[in-house]
Amino acid sequence: DQQVKQNSPSLSVQEGRISILNCDYTNSMFDYFLWYKKYPAEGPTFLISISSIKDKNEDGRFTVFLNKSAKHLSLHIVPSQPGDSAVYFCAATTGGGADGLTFGKGTHLIIQP
Amino acid sequence: NAGVMQNPRHLVRRRGQEARLRCSPMKGHSHVYWYRQLPEEGLKFMVYLQKENIIDESGMPKERFSAEFPKEGPSILRIQQVVRGDSAAYFCASSSTSGPNTGELFFGEGSRLTVL
């Protein structure tokens, strides 16, 4: 049973435009959410996170929005750049931090020149 | 300033053999996590260890898989009597504090296991 769902396996966006990656979760106990970026043959690298007490967190070109009532979060990248082409994983965890992260299957973002 | 180091990067085994994957966390990190990524899947949590202790192994298959993080040396993920379904990328991550809630995990580049 997928507790973290990324329903778009891939997304193609033109350079300079906004990329919006979506993530839904089913476990209402999740209270901390993270986005990781992964290039081929490399490990995932942390991008941005958000706690459930917030509904928005911004870091440069990256903004994560959290809608707790809808159990939905999204990652906005603006403007999109060629180096943003990668697989993006949404992850979630419950309070206390002793548990591992639960990851979605990832969305492959392709930035078109 | 080395990050999380995993070796081997690629490992080929025949069915029934043993696979050993090693992970050295980032300097100063005492928390290690192992994740598995099957083809076309996301990363799935396997086990969380601190030095000499297994904290959470809820994601580990009940048989053939074991993990350790000794006082000295790297963390080891061991798979006995491998089967084709074990073919996957195995990622190790480390953190300096308890759990990912207080900071992100730093991942290694992964060890790709192929079982023939």
mmCIF file of C-alpha atoms in Angstrom, chain B residues 5-96:
data_model
loop_
_atom_site.group_PDB
_atom_site.id
_atom_site.type_symbol
_atom_site.label_atom_id
_atom_site.label_comp_id
_atom_site.label_asym_id
_atom_site.label_seq_id
_atom_site.Cartn_x
_atom_site.Cartn_y
_atom_site.Cartn_z
ATOM 1 C CA MET B 5 30.823 6.059 0.955
ATOM 2 C CA GLN B 6 29.329 2.846 -0.331
ATOM 3 C CA ASN B 7 31.111 -0.094 -1.865
ATOM 4 C CA PRO B 8 31.041 -1.927 -4.047
ATOM 5 C CA ARG B 9 29.220 0.310 -6.518
ATOM 6 C CA HIS B 10 28.262 -2.735 -8.555
ATOM 7 C CA LEU B 11 28.032 -6.314 -7.416
ATOM 8 C CA VAL B 12 27.073 -9.353 -9.482
ATOM 9 C CA ARG B 13 26.130 -12.550 -7.727
ATOM 10 C CA ARG B 14 24.687 -15.895 -8.761
ATOM 11 C CA ARG B 15 21.606 -17.242 -7.079
ATOM 12 C CA GLY B 16 22.447 -18.774 -3.723
ATOM 13 C CA GLN B 17 25.588 -16.707 -3.111
ATOM 14 C CA GLU B 18 26.010 -14.089 -0.443
ATOM 15 C CA ALA B 19 26.151 -10.339 -1.010
ATOM 16 C CA ARG B 20 27.831 -7.908 1.364
ATOM 17 C CA LEU B 21 27.355 -4.200 0.942
ATOM 18 C CA ARG B 22 29.376 -1.711 2.939
ATOM 19 C CA CYS B 23 28.615 1.832 3.996
ATOM 20 C CA SER B 24 30.812 4.359 5.742
ATOM 21 C CA PRO B 25 28.740 7.286 7.021
ATOM 22 C CA MET B 26 29.789 10.880 6.802
ATOM 23 C CA LYS B 27 32.361 11.942 9.337
ATOM 24 C CA GLY B 28 30.670 12.719 12.613
ATOM 25 C CA HIS B 29 27.468 10.860 11.731
ATOM 26 C CA SER B 30 26.418 8.021 13.987
ATOM 27 C CA HIS B 31 23.028 7.197 12.442
ATOM 28 C CA VAL B 32 22.867 4.945 9.403
ATOM 29 C CA TYR B 33 19.891 3.981 7.267
ATOM 30 C CA TRP B 34 19.624 1.445 4.469
ATOM 31 C CA TYR B 35 17.108 1.809 1.652
ATOM 32 C CA ARG B 36 16.377 -0.395 -1.348
ATOM 33 C CA GLN B 37 15.196 0.779 -4.714
ATOM 34 C CA LEU B 38 13.707 -1.858 -6.978
ATOM 35 C CA PRO B 39 13.377 -1.100 -10.707
ATOM 36 C CA GLU B 40 10.599 1.414 -11.394
ATOM 37 C CA GLU B 41 10.019 1.885 -7.666
ATOM 38 C CA GLY B 42 10.786 4.495 -5.054
ATOM 39 C CA LEU B 43 13.213 3.968 -2.220
ATOM 40 C CA LYS B 44 11.963 1.675 0.518
ATOM 41 C CA PHE B 45 13.242 1.897 4.057
ATOM 42 C CA MET B 46 14.932 -1.242 5.318
ATOM 43 C CA VAL B 47 16.764 -0.584 8.579
ATOM 44 C CA TYR B 48 18.004 2.170 10.876
ATOM 45 C CA LEU B 49 21.122 1.613 12.969
ATOM 46 C CA GLN B 50 23.266 3.454 15.423
ATOM 47 C CA LYS B 51 26.658 2.233 16.510
ATOM 48 C CA GLU B 52 26.298 -1.405 17.634
ATOM 49 C CA ASN B 53 22.498 -1.117 17.779
ATOM 50 C CA ILE B 54 19.638 -1.823 15.424
ATOM 51 C CA ILE B 55 17.014 0.815 16.163
ATOM 52 C CA ASP B 56 14.351 -0.040 13.600
ATOM 53 C CA GLU B 57 14.402 -2.988 11.224
ATOM 54 C CA SER B 58 10.748 -2.905 10.277
ATOM 55 C CA GLY B 59 11.572 -2.720 6.576
ATOM 56 C CA MET B 60 13.938 -5.669 6.492
ATOM 57 C CA PRO B 61 12.777 -8.966 4.972
ATOM 58 C CA LYS B 62 12.480 -11.501 7.764
ATOM 59 C CA GLU B 63 14.854 -13.990 6.202
ATOM 60 C CA ARG B 64 18.271 -13.839 4.541
ATOM 61 C CA PHE B 65 18.819 -10.117 5.263
ATOM 62 C CA SER B 66 20.833 -8.741 8.150
ATOM 63 C CA ALA B 67 22.553 -5.478 8.973
ATOM 64 C CA GLU B 68 25.125 -4.344 11.452
ATOM 65 C CA PHE B 69 26.979 -1.175 12.379
ATOM 66 C CA PRO B 70 29.919 -2.191 14.545
ATOM 67 C CA LYS B 71 31.793 0.053 16.911
ATOM 68 C CA GLU B 72 34.652 0.186 14.437
ATOM 69 C CA GLY B 73 34.276 0.037 10.697
ATOM 70 C CA PRO B 74 31.492 0.482 8.195
ATOM 71 C CA SER B 75 27.901 -0.622 8.358
ATOM 72 C CA ILE B 76 27.304 -3.902 6.523
ATOM 73 C CA LEU B 77 24.140 -5.045 4.792
ATOM 74 C CA ARG B 78 24.327 -8.781 4.250
ATOM 75 C CA ILE B 79 22.080 -10.799 1.975
ATOM 76 C CA GLN B 80 22.425 -14.540 2.174
ATOM 77 C CA GLN B 81 21.391 -16.977 -0.564
ATOM 78 C CA VAL B 82 20.499 -14.197 -2.971
ATOM 79 C CA VAL B 83 17.605 -14.597 -5.400
ATOM 80 C CA ARG B 84 16.855 -12.695 -8.590
ATOM 81 C CA GLY B 85 14.311 -10.546 -6.778
ATOM 82 C CA ASP B 86 17.112 -9.100 -4.643
ATOM 83 C CA SER B 87 18.476 -7.315 -7.713
ATOM 84 C CA ALA B 88 18.147 -3.643 -6.837
ATOM 85 C CA ALA B 89 20.030 -0.525 -5.901
ATOM 86 C CA TYR B 90 20.806 -0.393 -2.189
ATOM 87 C CA PHE B 91 21.327 3.082 -0.766
ATOM 88 C CA CYS B 92 22.866 3.945 2.540
ATOM 89 C CA ALA B 93 22.188 7.271 4.243
ATOM 90 C CA SER B 94 23.541 8.869 7.375
ATOM 91 C CA SER B 95 22.569 11.688 9.670
ATOM 92 C CA SER B 96 24.175 13.423 12.594
#
